[in-house]
Amino acid sequence: MAMAPTFKVVLGSIAFGTFWVLAVFPAVPFLPIGRTAGSLLGAMLMVLFRVISPEEAYAAIDLPILGLLFGTMVVSVYLERADMFKYLGKLLSWKSKGAKDMLFRICLISALSSALFTNDTSCVVLTEFVLKITRQHNLPPHPFLLALASSANIGSSATPIGNPQNLVIAVQSKISFWNFLVGLVPAVLAGVLINAVILLCMYWRLLSVQKDVEDATGEVIAEEDVTSHRFSPATMSHLSPSGSQEFTFESMNIQSSPSMRGHPGQAETLRQRLASAESESQRVPSDGFESTRNSNASNDVGSDVASQIKEEPAQSRRVESRNGHFCPPVKLLLDVKELDGKWKRMLWKICVYLVTLGMLIALLMGLNMSWTAVTAALALVVLDFTDARPCLEKVSYSLLIFFCGMFITVEGFNQTGIPSKLWDAMEPHSKIDHASGMAILAFVILGLSNLASNVPTVLLLGGRVAASAAAISAADEKKAWLILAWVSTIAGNLSLLGSAANLIVCEQARRAPHLAYNLTFWSHLKFGVPSTLIVTAVGLTLIRG
């Protein structure tokens, strides 16, 4: 591709440079507007500077990628509601044989969950659980947080739905889900194992000490706090269609029932309501005492319970006894409601897992990935049979907008001709049919992924790398796409700023209530550099074209 006119090259470079600065450093002092707004600003500048036309800008937005990204995010939200990540978290401490065993489990579970539910989602929901489990066993959080973030990046490279850059590669290359998985699984398995070994070697002495030497005064977490951990992010409270908060028996925990302990505040609310019904009944004259009492009781508890209370002697008509327990009819009704609610929730969770399994099978069969993910998301919305607004609000729409702006910005930068000229100079030395060319290509991808982020790197290099490899053979073209997916993803482990998953773990750990831990840039870099270079090199030899 020939170079564009000089004014387009200069203005296009300014627009792309603005996007790059705000994408890599979202809180720069002179323009702290964040990554999403920076992406839109770069896109707008490309159009205002007439580097591309408005029609070309709209055409640059890749809707299949956005659809696939949206669908997988919605499915992840419903899987979180169905306690999938809670069960994965419990595997971390189930029959654990010590700190080293737990670190290895974190590597495996993080990699597996990231391959199926994206690396960002896994890091969001597992970080606080890892902090709690390390505090409970009085262990240093540092190596376990590194294991979580780095293994999430490695595992996410196994599937097209593991991370955003893989979504781009899968859509542009048209490689099927199954071929993508088979081509990268050997490298991923070896990468996870090598990464775990590096962590064990670097922190063997620290993991051998029972006491947390980094934070000896840290609070020890009880087993009950760990198993009761909830992963749902904070969202707006939602009201029932009637306009007031919905009050259901199945959401309550009553102290008189062992299976319903843990929320005395809700139990007290019910007691106050029932007690108020009784106190109001006592204000009426004695000749109307029985009828008024039974009427109030029937309004709060139900006609069946009221009729049973009416037949009892006067001393047994109290709704709550002095020792704080409910009378047998009320307790029976609450137990029935609780049992019914448990069965309904269990059936719903099974349906969520079956829909997710069906989505994965459809992807393995080679069906359209974008529409498969969107169909699975809508099936879960329908099966939930409630207002989908609370779940849809958890979707990262800012990420979708970021992608839209990035597509336009990268397309404008491509039209300046600068990326083509740079690639023309590098292409003769980056042939993947020999080891030296593959090594040079890998270093270029590693460097660009850490300078410009991995998704823009894939958008800039993807088509060019594939076209160069296609001149050798069709198998090499497929292998070139897989190499790009592997190296651009593992590059995220090089530094703390290399991937969003690293930043998520860092921020989640720093802001965790009562469990705050600061994972510093240099402590991550000390582990990230050797891990990234070794894992990348070994994985390149195992990628199957």
Coordinates of C-alpha atoms in Angstrom, one line a residue:
M1 CA 0.0 0.0 0.0
A2 CA 1.4 3.4 -1.0
M3 CA 1.8 6.2 1.5
A4 CA -1.0 8.6 1.8
P5 CA -0.6 12.4 1.1
T6 CA 1.7 14.1 3.7
F7 CA -1.1 15.9 5.5
K8 CA -3.1 12.7 6.0
V9 CA 0.0 10.9 7.3
V10 CA 0.7 13.7 9.8
L11 CA -2.9 14.2 11.0
G12 CA -3.6 10.4 11.0
S13 CA -0.5 9.9 13.2
I14 CA -1.7 12.6 15.6
A15 CA -5.1 11.0 15.9
F16 CA -3.6 7.5 16.4
G17 CA -1.0 8.9 18.9
T18 CA -3.8 10.5 20.9
F19 CA -5.6 7.2 21.0
W20 CA -2.4 5.3 22.0
V21 CA -1.6 7.7 24.9
L22 CA -5.1 7.5 26.4
A23 CA -5.3 3.7 25.8
V24 CA -2.0 3.0 27.6
F25 CA -2.1 5.8 30.1
P26 CA -5.9 6.4 30.7
A27 CA -5.3 8.9 33.6
V28 CA -2.8 11.3 32.0
P29 CA -2.8 14.7 33.8
F30 CA -3.6 16.9 30.8
L31 CA -6.5 14.8 29.6
P32 CA -7.8 12.2 32.2
I33 CA -10.8 11.0 30.2
G34 CA -10.0 7.3 30.3
R35 CA -9.6 4.6 27.6
T36 CA -13.2 4.5 26.3
A37 CA -13.4 8.3 25.7
G38 CA -9.9 8.2 24.3
S39 CA -10.9 5.6 21.8
L40 CA -13.9 7.7 20.7
L41 CA -11.7 10.8 20.5
G42 CA -9.2 9.1 18.3
A43 CA -12.0 7.9 16.0
M44 CA -13.5 11.4 15.8
L45 CA -10.1 12.9 15.0
M46 CA -9.7 10.5 12.1
V47 CA -13.0 11.6 10.6
L48 CA -12.5 15.4 11.4
F49 CA -9.0 15.3 9.9
R50 CA -10.5 13.6 6.7
V51 CA -8.1 10.7 7.0
I52 CA -11.2 8.5 6.5
S53 CA -14.8 9.4 5.5
P54 CA -17.8 8.9 7.8
E55 CA -18.9 6.0 5.6
E56 CA -15.5 4.3 5.9
A57 CA -15.6 4.8 9.7
Y58 CA -19.0 3.1 10.0
A59 CA -17.8 0.2 7.7
A60 CA -14.7 -0.2 9.9
I61 CA -16.8 -1.3 12.9
D62 CA -16.8 -5.1 13.0
L63 CA -20.3 -6.1 14.2
P64 CA -19.6 -9.9 14.4
I65 CA -16.8 -9.2 16.9
L66 CA -19.1 -6.9 19.0
G67 CA -21.9 -9.5 18.9
L68 CA -19.6 -12.3 20.0
L69 CA -18.2 -10.1 22.8
F70 CA -21.6 -9.0 24.0
G71 CA -23.0 -12.6 24.0
T72 CA -20.1 -14.0 26.0
M73 CA -20.4 -11.3 28.6
V74 CA -24.1 -11.9 29.1
V75 CA -23.5 -15.7 29.4
S76 CA -20.8 -15.0 32.0
V77 CA -23.2 -12.8 34.0
Y78 CA -25.7 -15.7 34.2
L79 CA -23.0 -18.2 35.0
E80 CA -21.9 -16.0 37.9
R81 CA -25.5 -15.9 39.1
A82 CA -25.7 -19.6 38.9
D83 CA -22.7 -19.9 41.2
M84 CA -20.4 -21.4 38.6
F85 CA -17.4 -19.3 39.8
K86 CA -18.3 -20.0 43.4
Y87 CA -17.9 -23.7 42.8
L88 CA -14.7 -23.1 41.0
G89 CA -13.5 -21.1 43.9
K90 CA -14.3 -23.8 46.4
L91 CA -12.0 -26.2 44.5
L92 CA -9.1 -24.0 45.5
S93 CA -9.3 -25.0 49.1
W94 CA -11.0 -28.5 48.8
K95 CA -8.7 -31.0 50.5
S96 CA -5.8 -28.7 50.0
K97 CA -2.4 -30.1 50.9
G98 CA -0.6 -26.9 51.5
A99 CA 0.5 -23.6 49.9
K100 CA 2.2 -25.2 46.9
D101 CA -0.7 -27.4 46.1
M102 CA -3.0 -24.4 46.4
L103 CA -0.9 -22.3 44.1
F104 CA -0.9 -25.1 41.5
R105 CA -4.7 -25.3 41.8
I106 CA -5.1 -21.6 41.2
C107 CA -3.0 -21.8 38.0
L108 CA -5.2 -24.7 36.7
I109 CA -8.6 -23.2 37.7
S110 CA -7.7 -19.7 36.5
A111 CA -6.6 -21.1 33.1
L112 CA -9.7 -23.3 32.7
S113 CA -12.2 -20.6 33.7
S114 CA -10.5 -18.0 31.4
A115 CA -10.6 -20.3 28.4
L116 CA -14.4 -20.7 28.8
F117 CA -15.5 -17.4 30.4
T118 CA -12.8 -14.8 29.3
N119 CA -9.7 -13.9 31.4
D120 CA -11.2 -10.6 32.6
T121 CA -14.3 -12.2 34.1
S122 CA -12.3 -14.9 35.8
C123 CA -10.0 -12.3 37.4
V124 CA -12.9 -10.2 38.6
V125 CA -14.7 -13.0 40.4
L126 CA -11.8 -15.0 41.7
T127 CA -9.4 -12.2 43.0
E128 CA -11.2 -11.6 46.3
F129 CA -11.7 -15.3 46.9
V130 CA -8.0 -15.9 46.5
L131 CA -7.3 -13.1 49.0
K132 CA -9.7 -14.7 51.5
I133 CA -8.3 -18.1 51.1
T134 CA -4.7 -16.9 51.6
R135 CA -5.7 -14.9 54.7
Q136 CA -7.5 -17.9 56.1
H137 CA -4.4 -20.1 55.7
N138 CA -2.1 -17.3 56.8
L139 CA -0.2 -17.2 53.4
P140 CA 1.3 -14.3 51.5
P141 CA -1.1 -13.1 48.7
H142 CA 1.7 -12.0 46.3
P143 CA 2.5 -15.3 44.5
F144 CA -1.2 -16.4 44.4
L145 CA -2.3 -13.2 42.8
L146 CA 0.5 -13.5 40.2
A147 CA -0.6 -17.1 39.6
L148 CA -4.2 -16.0 39.1
A149 CA -3.4 -13.2 36.6
S150 CA -0.7 -14.9 34.6
S151 CA -2.6 -18.2 34.3
A152 CA -5.7 -16.4 33.3
N153 CA -3.8 -14.8 30.4
I154 CA -2.2 -18.1 29.3
G155 CA -5.5 -20.1 29.6
S156 CA -7.5 -17.5 27.7
S157 CA -5.4 -18.0 24.6
A158 CA -6.8 -21.5 24.1
T159 CA -10.2 -20.5 22.7
P160 CA -11.7 -17.7 20.5
I161 CA -13.8 -16.6 23.4
G162 CA -11.0 -16.4 25.9
N163 CA -10.0 -12.8 25.3
P164 CA -10.8 -9.9 23.0
Q165 CA -7.8 -10.3 20.7
N166 CA -8.7 -13.9 20.1
L167 CA -12.3 -12.8 19.1
V168 CA -10.8 -10.5 16.5
I169 CA -8.5 -13.3 15.2
A170 CA -11.2 -15.9 15.0
V171 CA -13.6 -13.6 13.1
Q172 CA -10.9 -12.3 10.7
S173 CA -9.2 -15.6 10.0
K174 CA -12.4 -17.7 10.0
I175 CA -10.7 -20.5 11.9
S176 CA -13.3 -22.7 13.5
F177 CA -13.6 -23.0 17.3
W178 CA -12.4 -26.6 17.2
N179 CA -9.4 -25.9 15.0
F180 CA -8.5 -22.9 17.2
L181 CA -8.7 -25.1 20.3
V182 CA -6.7 -28.0 18.9
G183 CA -4.0 -25.8 17.5
L184 CA -3.3 -24.0 20.8
V185 CA -4.1 -26.5 23.6
P186 CA -0.7 -28.2 23.6
A187 CA 1.0 -24.8 24.0
V188 CA -1.5 -23.7 26.7
L189 CA -1.1 -26.9 28.8
A190 CA 2.7 -26.6 28.6
G191 CA 2.5 -22.8 29.4
V192 CA 0.3 -23.3 32.5
L193 CA 2.7 -26.0 33.8
I194 CA 5.8 -24.0 33.1
N195 CA 4.3 -20.8 34.6
A196 CA 3.4 -22.7 37.8
V197 CA 6.9 -24.2 38.0
I198 CA 8.5 -20.7 37.7
L199 CA 6.2 -19.4 40.5
L200 CA 7.2 -22.3 42.7
C201 CA 10.9 -21.8 42.0
M202 CA 10.8 -18.1 42.7
Y203 CA 8.6 -18.3 45.8
W204 CA 9.5 -21.7 47.2
R205 CA 11.0 -20.4 50.4
L206 CA 8.2 -17.9 51.0
L207 CA 5.5 -20.6 50.4
S208 CA 7.4 -22.9 52.8
V209 CA 6.9 -20.5 55.7
Q210 CA 3.5 -20.9 57.4
K211 CA 3.3 -17.4 58.7
D212 CA 2.5 -14.6 56.3
V213 CA 5.8 -12.6 56.5
E214 CA 4.5 -9.9 54.3
D215 CA 1.6 -9.0 56.5
A216 CA 1.9 -10.7 59.8
T217 CA -0.8 -8.6 61.3
G218 CA -3.3 -9.5 58.6
E219 CA -6.8 -10.6 59.6
V220 CA -7.4 -14.4 59.5
I221 CA -10.6 -15.3 57.6
A222 CA -12.9 -17.9 59.0
E223 CA -14.0 -20.9 56.9
E224 CA -17.6 -19.7 57.0
D225 CA -16.6 -16.3 55.5
V226 CA -14.8 -18.0 52.6
T227 CA -17.6 -20.4 51.7
S228 CA -20.2 -17.6 52.0
H229 CA -18.3 -15.3 49.6
R230 CA -20.5 -13.7 47.0
F231 CA -18.9 -12.7 43.6
S232 CA -21.7 -10.5 42.2
P233 CA -20.3 -7.0 41.6
A234 CA -22.1 -4.0 43.2
T235 CA -25.1 -2.9 41.1
M236 CA -28.1 -0.7 41.5
S237 CA -31.0 -2.1 43.6
H238 CA -34.0 -3.0 41.6
L239 CA -37.6 -2.8 42.6
S240 CA -40.4 -5.2 41.8
P241 CA -43.0 -4.2 39.2
S242 CA -45.3 -2.9 42.0
G243 CA -42.7 -0.2 42.8
S244 CA -41.6 -1.5 46.2
Q245 CA -38.9 -4.0 47.1
E246 CA -40.1 -7.5 46.6
F247 CA -40.6 -9.5 49.8
T248 CA -40.3 -13.3 49.4
F249 CA -40.0 -16.0 52.0
E250 CA -37.4 -17.9 50.0
S251 CA -35.0 -15.0 50.3
M252 CA -35.2 -15.0 54.1
N253 CA -33.1 -16.8 56.7
I254 CA -34.9 -17.7 59.9
Q255 CA -33.0 -18.6 63.1
S256 CA -35.3 -21.3 64.0
S257 CA -34.4 -23.3 61.0
P258 CA -30.8 -24.5 60.8
S259 CA -30.8 -24.3 57.0
M260 CA -31.9 -20.7 57.1
R261 CA -29.3 -19.1 59.4
G262 CA -27.1 -16.3 58.7
H263 CA -29.4 -13.3 58.2
P264 CA -31.0 -12.4 61.6
G265 CA -31.9 -8.9 60.3
Q266 CA -34.4 -10.4 57.8
A267 CA -35.8 -12.7 60.5
E268 CA -36.3 -9.8 62.8
T269 CA -38.2 -7.9 60.1
L270 CA -40.7 -10.7 59.9
R271 CA -41.0 -10.9 63.6
Q272 CA -41.7 -7.2 63.9
R273 CA -44.4 -7.4 61.2
L274 CA -46.1 -10.3 63.0
A275 CA -45.7 -8.6 66.4
S276 CA -47.2 -5.4 65.1
A277 CA -50.2 -7.4 63.9
E278 CA -50.6 -8.8 67.3
S279 CA -50.2 -5.5 69.2
E280 CA -52.8 -3.8 67.0
S281 CA -55.2 -6.6 67.7
Q282 CA -54.8 -6.0 71.4
R283 CA -56.1 -2.4 71.0
V284 CA -59.6 -3.4 70.0
P285 CA -62.3 -4.2 72.6
S286 CA -62.3 -7.6 74.2
D287 CA -65.6 -8.6 72.5
G288 CA -63.9 -8.2 69.1
F289 CA -60.5 -9.5 70.1
E290 CA -60.7 -12.9 68.4
S291 CA -62.0 -11.7 65.0
T292 CA -59.6 -8.8 64.7
R293 CA -56.6 -10.9 65.7
N294 CA -57.4 -13.6 63.2
S295 CA -58.0 -11.0 60.4
N296 CA -54.6 -9.4 61.0
A297 CA -52.8 -12.7 61.2
S298 CA -54.4 -13.9 57.9
N299 CA -53.2 -10.7 56.1
D300 CA -49.5 -11.3 57.1
V301 CA -49.1 -15.1 57.3
G302 CA -51.9 -16.6 55.2
S303 CA -55.4 -18.0 55.7
D304 CA -54.2 -21.5 56.4
V305 CA -51.9 -20.5 59.2
A306 CA -54.6 -18.2 60.7
S307 CA -57.2 -20.9 60.8
Q308 CA -54.7 -23.2 62.7
I309 CA -53.9 -20.4 65.1
K310 CA -57.6 -19.7 65.8
E311 CA -58.2 -23.3 66.9
E312 CA -55.4 -23.2 69.4
P313 CA -55.8 -22.2 73.1
A314 CA -55.3 -18.5 74.0
Q315 CA -51.8 -19.2 75.4
S316 CA -50.7 -20.8 72.1
R317 CA -52.0 -18.0 69.9
R318 CA -48.8 -15.9 70.2
V319 CA -47.0 -15.9 66.9
E320 CA -43.6 -15.9 68.5
S321 CA -42.6 -17.5 71.7
R322 CA -40.5 -15.9 74.4
N323 CA -37.3 -17.8 73.3
G324 CA -37.4 -16.3 69.8
H325 CA -38.8 -19.3 67.9
F326 CA -41.8 -19.3 65.6
C327 CA -44.9 -21.4 66.3
P328 CA -45.1 -24.7 64.3
P329 CA -47.6 -23.5 61.6
V330 CA -45.5 -20.5 60.6
K331 CA -42.3 -22.5 60.7
L332 CA -43.9 -25.2 58.5
L333 CA -45.0 -22.6 56.0
L334 CA -41.6 -21.0 55.9
D335 CA -39.9 -24.4 55.4
V336 CA -42.2 -25.3 52.6
K337 CA -41.5 -21.9 50.9
E338 CA -37.8 -22.4 51.3
L339 CA -37.9 -25.9 49.9
D340 CA -39.9 -24.8 46.9
G341 CA -37.5 -21.9 46.3
K342 CA -34.5 -24.2 46.5
W343 CA -35.9 -26.6 43.9
K344 CA -36.8 -23.8 41.5
R345 CA -33.3 -22.3 41.8
M346 CA -31.6 -25.7 41.3
L347 CA -33.7 -26.3 38.2
W348 CA -32.8 -22.8 36.9
K349 CA -29.1 -23.4 37.5
I350 CA -29.2 -26.7 35.6
C351 CA -30.8 -24.9 32.7
V352 CA -28.1 -22.2 32.7
Y353 CA -25.4 -24.9 32.6
L354 CA -27.1 -26.8 29.8
V355 CA -27.5 -23.7 27.7
T356 CA -23.8 -22.8 28.2
L357 CA -22.9 -26.4 27.3
G358 CA -25.1 -26.2 24.2
M359 CA -23.3 -23.0 23.2
L360 CA -19.9 -24.6 23.5
I361 CA -21.0 -27.6 21.5
A362 CA -22.4 -25.3 18.8
L363 CA -19.1 -23.5 18.7
L364 CA -17.2 -26.7 18.4
M365 CA -19.5 -27.8 15.5
G366 CA -18.4 -24.7 13.6
L367 CA -21.6 -22.6 13.7
N368 CA -21.4 -18.9 13.5
M369 CA -19.7 -17.8 16.7
S370 CA -21.3 -14.4 17.0
W371 CA -24.9 -15.6 16.5
T372 CA -24.3 -18.6 18.7
A373 CA -23.2 -16.5 21.6
V374 CA -26.0 -14.0 21.2
T375 CA -28.6 -16.9 20.9
A376 CA -27.3 -18.4 24.1
A377 CA -27.4 -15.1 25.9
L378 CA -31.1 -14.5 24.8
A379 CA -32.0 -18.1 25.8
L380 CA -30.7 -17.4 29.3
V381 CA -32.6 -14.1 29.5
V382 CA -35.9 -15.9 28.5
L383 CA -35.3 -18.8 30.9
D384 CA -34.7 -16.4 33.8
F385 CA -38.3 -15.2 33.3
T386 CA -37.7 -11.9 35.1
D387 CA -36.7 -8.4 34.1
A388 CA -33.3 -8.7 32.4
R389 CA -32.2 -5.2 33.2
P390 CA -30.1 -6.1 36.4
C391 CA -28.1 -8.7 34.4
L392 CA -27.7 -6.5 31.3
E393 CA -26.4 -3.7 33.4
K394 CA -23.4 -5.8 34.3
V395 CA -22.3 -6.0 30.7
S396 CA -19.3 -3.8 30.0
Y397 CA -20.8 -1.5 27.4
S398 CA -17.8 0.8 27.8
L399 CA -15.6 -2.0 26.4
L400 CA -18.0 -2.4 23.4
I401 CA -17.7 1.4 22.8
F402 CA -13.9 1.2 23.2
F403 CA -13.8 -1.4 20.5
C404 CA -16.0 0.7 18.1
G405 CA -13.6 3.7 18.5
M406 CA -10.6 1.4 18.2
F407 CA -11.8 -0.1 14.9
I408 CA -12.2 3.3 13.4
T409 CA -8.9 4.6 14.7
V410 CA -6.8 1.6 13.5
E411 CA -8.5 1.7 10.1
G412 CA -7.6 5.4 9.7
F413 CA -4.0 4.7 10.8
N414 CA -3.8 1.8 8.2
Q415 CA -4.9 4.2 5.5
T416 CA -2.0 6.5 6.2
G417 CA 0.3 3.7 4.8
I418 CA 2.7 3.8 7.8
P419 CA 1.9 0.2 9.0
S420 CA 2.3 -1.2 5.5
K421 CA 5.7 0.5 5.0
L422 CA 7.0 -0.8 8.4
W423 CA 5.8 -4.3 7.6
D424 CA 7.4 -4.3 4.1
A425 CA 10.7 -3.6 5.8
M426 CA 10.3 -6.3 8.4
E427 CA 8.5 -9.0 6.3
P428 CA 11.7 -10.6 4.7
H429 CA 13.0 -11.3 8.2
S430 CA 9.8 -12.6 9.7
K431 CA 9.0 -15.7 7.7
I432 CA 7.5 -18.4 9.9
D433 CA 8.9 -21.3 7.9
H434 CA 12.2 -21.0 9.8
A435 CA 13.1 -20.5 13.5
S436 CA 14.8 -17.2 13.2
G437 CA 11.9 -15.6 11.3
M438 CA 9.5 -16.9 13.9
A439 CA 11.6 -15.5 16.7
I440 CA 11.8 -12.1 15.1
L441 CA 8.0 -12.1 14.5
A442 CA 7.4 -13.1 18.1
F443 CA 9.6 -10.2 19.5
V444 CA 7.8 -7.7 17.3
I445 CA 4.4 -8.9 18.5
L446 CA 5.7 -8.9 22.1
G447 CA 7.0 -5.4 21.8
L448 CA 3.9 -3.9 20.0
S449 CA 1.5 -5.7 22.4
N450 CA 3.1 -3.9 25.4
L451 CA 3.5 -0.6 23.6
A452 CA 0.2 -0.3 21.8
S453 CA -1.9 -3.1 23.7
N454 CA -2.6 -6.5 22.2
V455 CA -5.9 -5.8 20.4
P456 CA -4.6 -2.9 18.3
T457 CA -1.5 -5.0 17.6
V458 CA -3.7 -7.8 16.2
L459 CA -5.7 -5.3 14.1
L460 CA -2.5 -3.7 12.7
L461 CA -0.5 -6.9 12.0
G462 CA -3.2 -9.6 11.6
G463 CA -3.9 -9.3 7.9
R464 CA -0.3 -8.6 6.9
V465 CA 1.2 -11.5 8.9
A466 CA -1.5 -13.9 7.5
A467 CA -0.9 -12.7 3.9
S468 CA 2.8 -13.2 4.2
A469 CA 2.3 -16.7 5.5
A470 CA -0.3 -17.5 2.9
A471 CA 2.4 -17.0 0.2
I472 CA 4.2 -20.1 1.8
S473 CA 1.2 -22.4 2.2
A474 CA -2.4 -22.5 3.5
A475 CA -1.3 -24.4 6.6
D476 CA 1.3 -21.7 7.4
E477 CA -1.5 -19.0 7.1
K478 CA -3.5 -20.7 9.8
K479 CA -0.3 -21.2 11.9
A480 CA 0.5 -17.5 11.6
W481 CA -2.9 -16.5 13.0
L482 CA -2.4 -18.9 15.9
I483 CA 1.1 -17.6 16.6
L484 CA -0.4 -14.1 16.7
A485 CA -3.0 -15.2 19.1
W486 CA -0.5 -17.0 21.3
V487 CA 2.2 -14.3 21.5
S488 CA -0.1 -11.3 21.8
T489 CA -1.9 -12.9 24.7
I490 CA 1.2 -14.2 26.6
A491 CA 2.7 -10.7 26.1
G492 CA 0.2 -9.5 28.6
N493 CA 2.2 -11.2 31.4
L494 CA 5.3 -9.2 30.7
S495 CA 4.3 -6.2 32.9
L496 CA 1.5 -5.1 35.1
L497 CA 0.2 -2.8 32.3
G498 CA 0.4 -5.6 29.7
S499 CA -3.2 -6.7 30.0
A500 CA -6.5 -5.7 31.5
A501 CA -6.5 -9.0 33.5
N502 CA -3.4 -7.9 35.4
L503 CA -4.9 -4.5 36.2
I504 CA -8.1 -6.1 37.3
V505 CA -6.3 -8.3 39.8
C506 CA -4.2 -5.4 41.0
E507 CA -7.2 -3.1 41.5
Q508 CA -9.5 -5.7 43.0
A509 CA -6.8 -6.7 45.5
R510 CA -6.0 -3.1 46.4
R511 CA -9.7 -2.2 47.0
A512 CA -10.9 -5.5 48.7
P513 CA -12.6 -4.7 52.0
H514 CA -10.4 -5.7 55.0
L515 CA -8.2 -7.7 52.6
A516 CA -6.4 -5.0 50.7
Y517 CA -3.1 -5.9 49.1
N518 CA -0.9 -3.8 46.8
L519 CA 0.6 -5.7 43.9
T520 CA 3.3 -3.4 42.7
F521 CA 4.6 -2.9 39.1
W522 CA 8.2 -4.0 39.9
S523 CA 7.2 -7.1 41.9
H524 CA 5.1 -8.1 38.8
L525 CA 7.9 -7.3 36.4
K526 CA 10.4 -9.4 38.3
F527 CA 8.2 -12.5 37.6
G528 CA 6.7 -11.4 34.4
V529 CA 9.8 -11.0 32.2
P530 CA 11.2 -14.6 32.7
S531 CA 7.8 -16.2 32.6
T532 CA 6.7 -14.4 29.4
L533 CA 9.9 -15.2 27.5
I534 CA 10.1 -18.9 28.6
V535 CA 6.4 -19.6 28.1
T536 CA 6.3 -17.8 24.7
A537 CA 9.4 -19.7 23.4
V538 CA 8.1 -23.1 24.5
G539 CA 4.6 -22.5 23.2
L540 CA 5.8 -21.5 19.8
T541 CA 7.3 -25.0 19.3
L542 CA 4.0 -26.6 20.2
I543 CA 1.5 -24.6 18.1
R544 CA -0.1 -26.8 15.4
G545 CA -0.9 -25.2 12.1

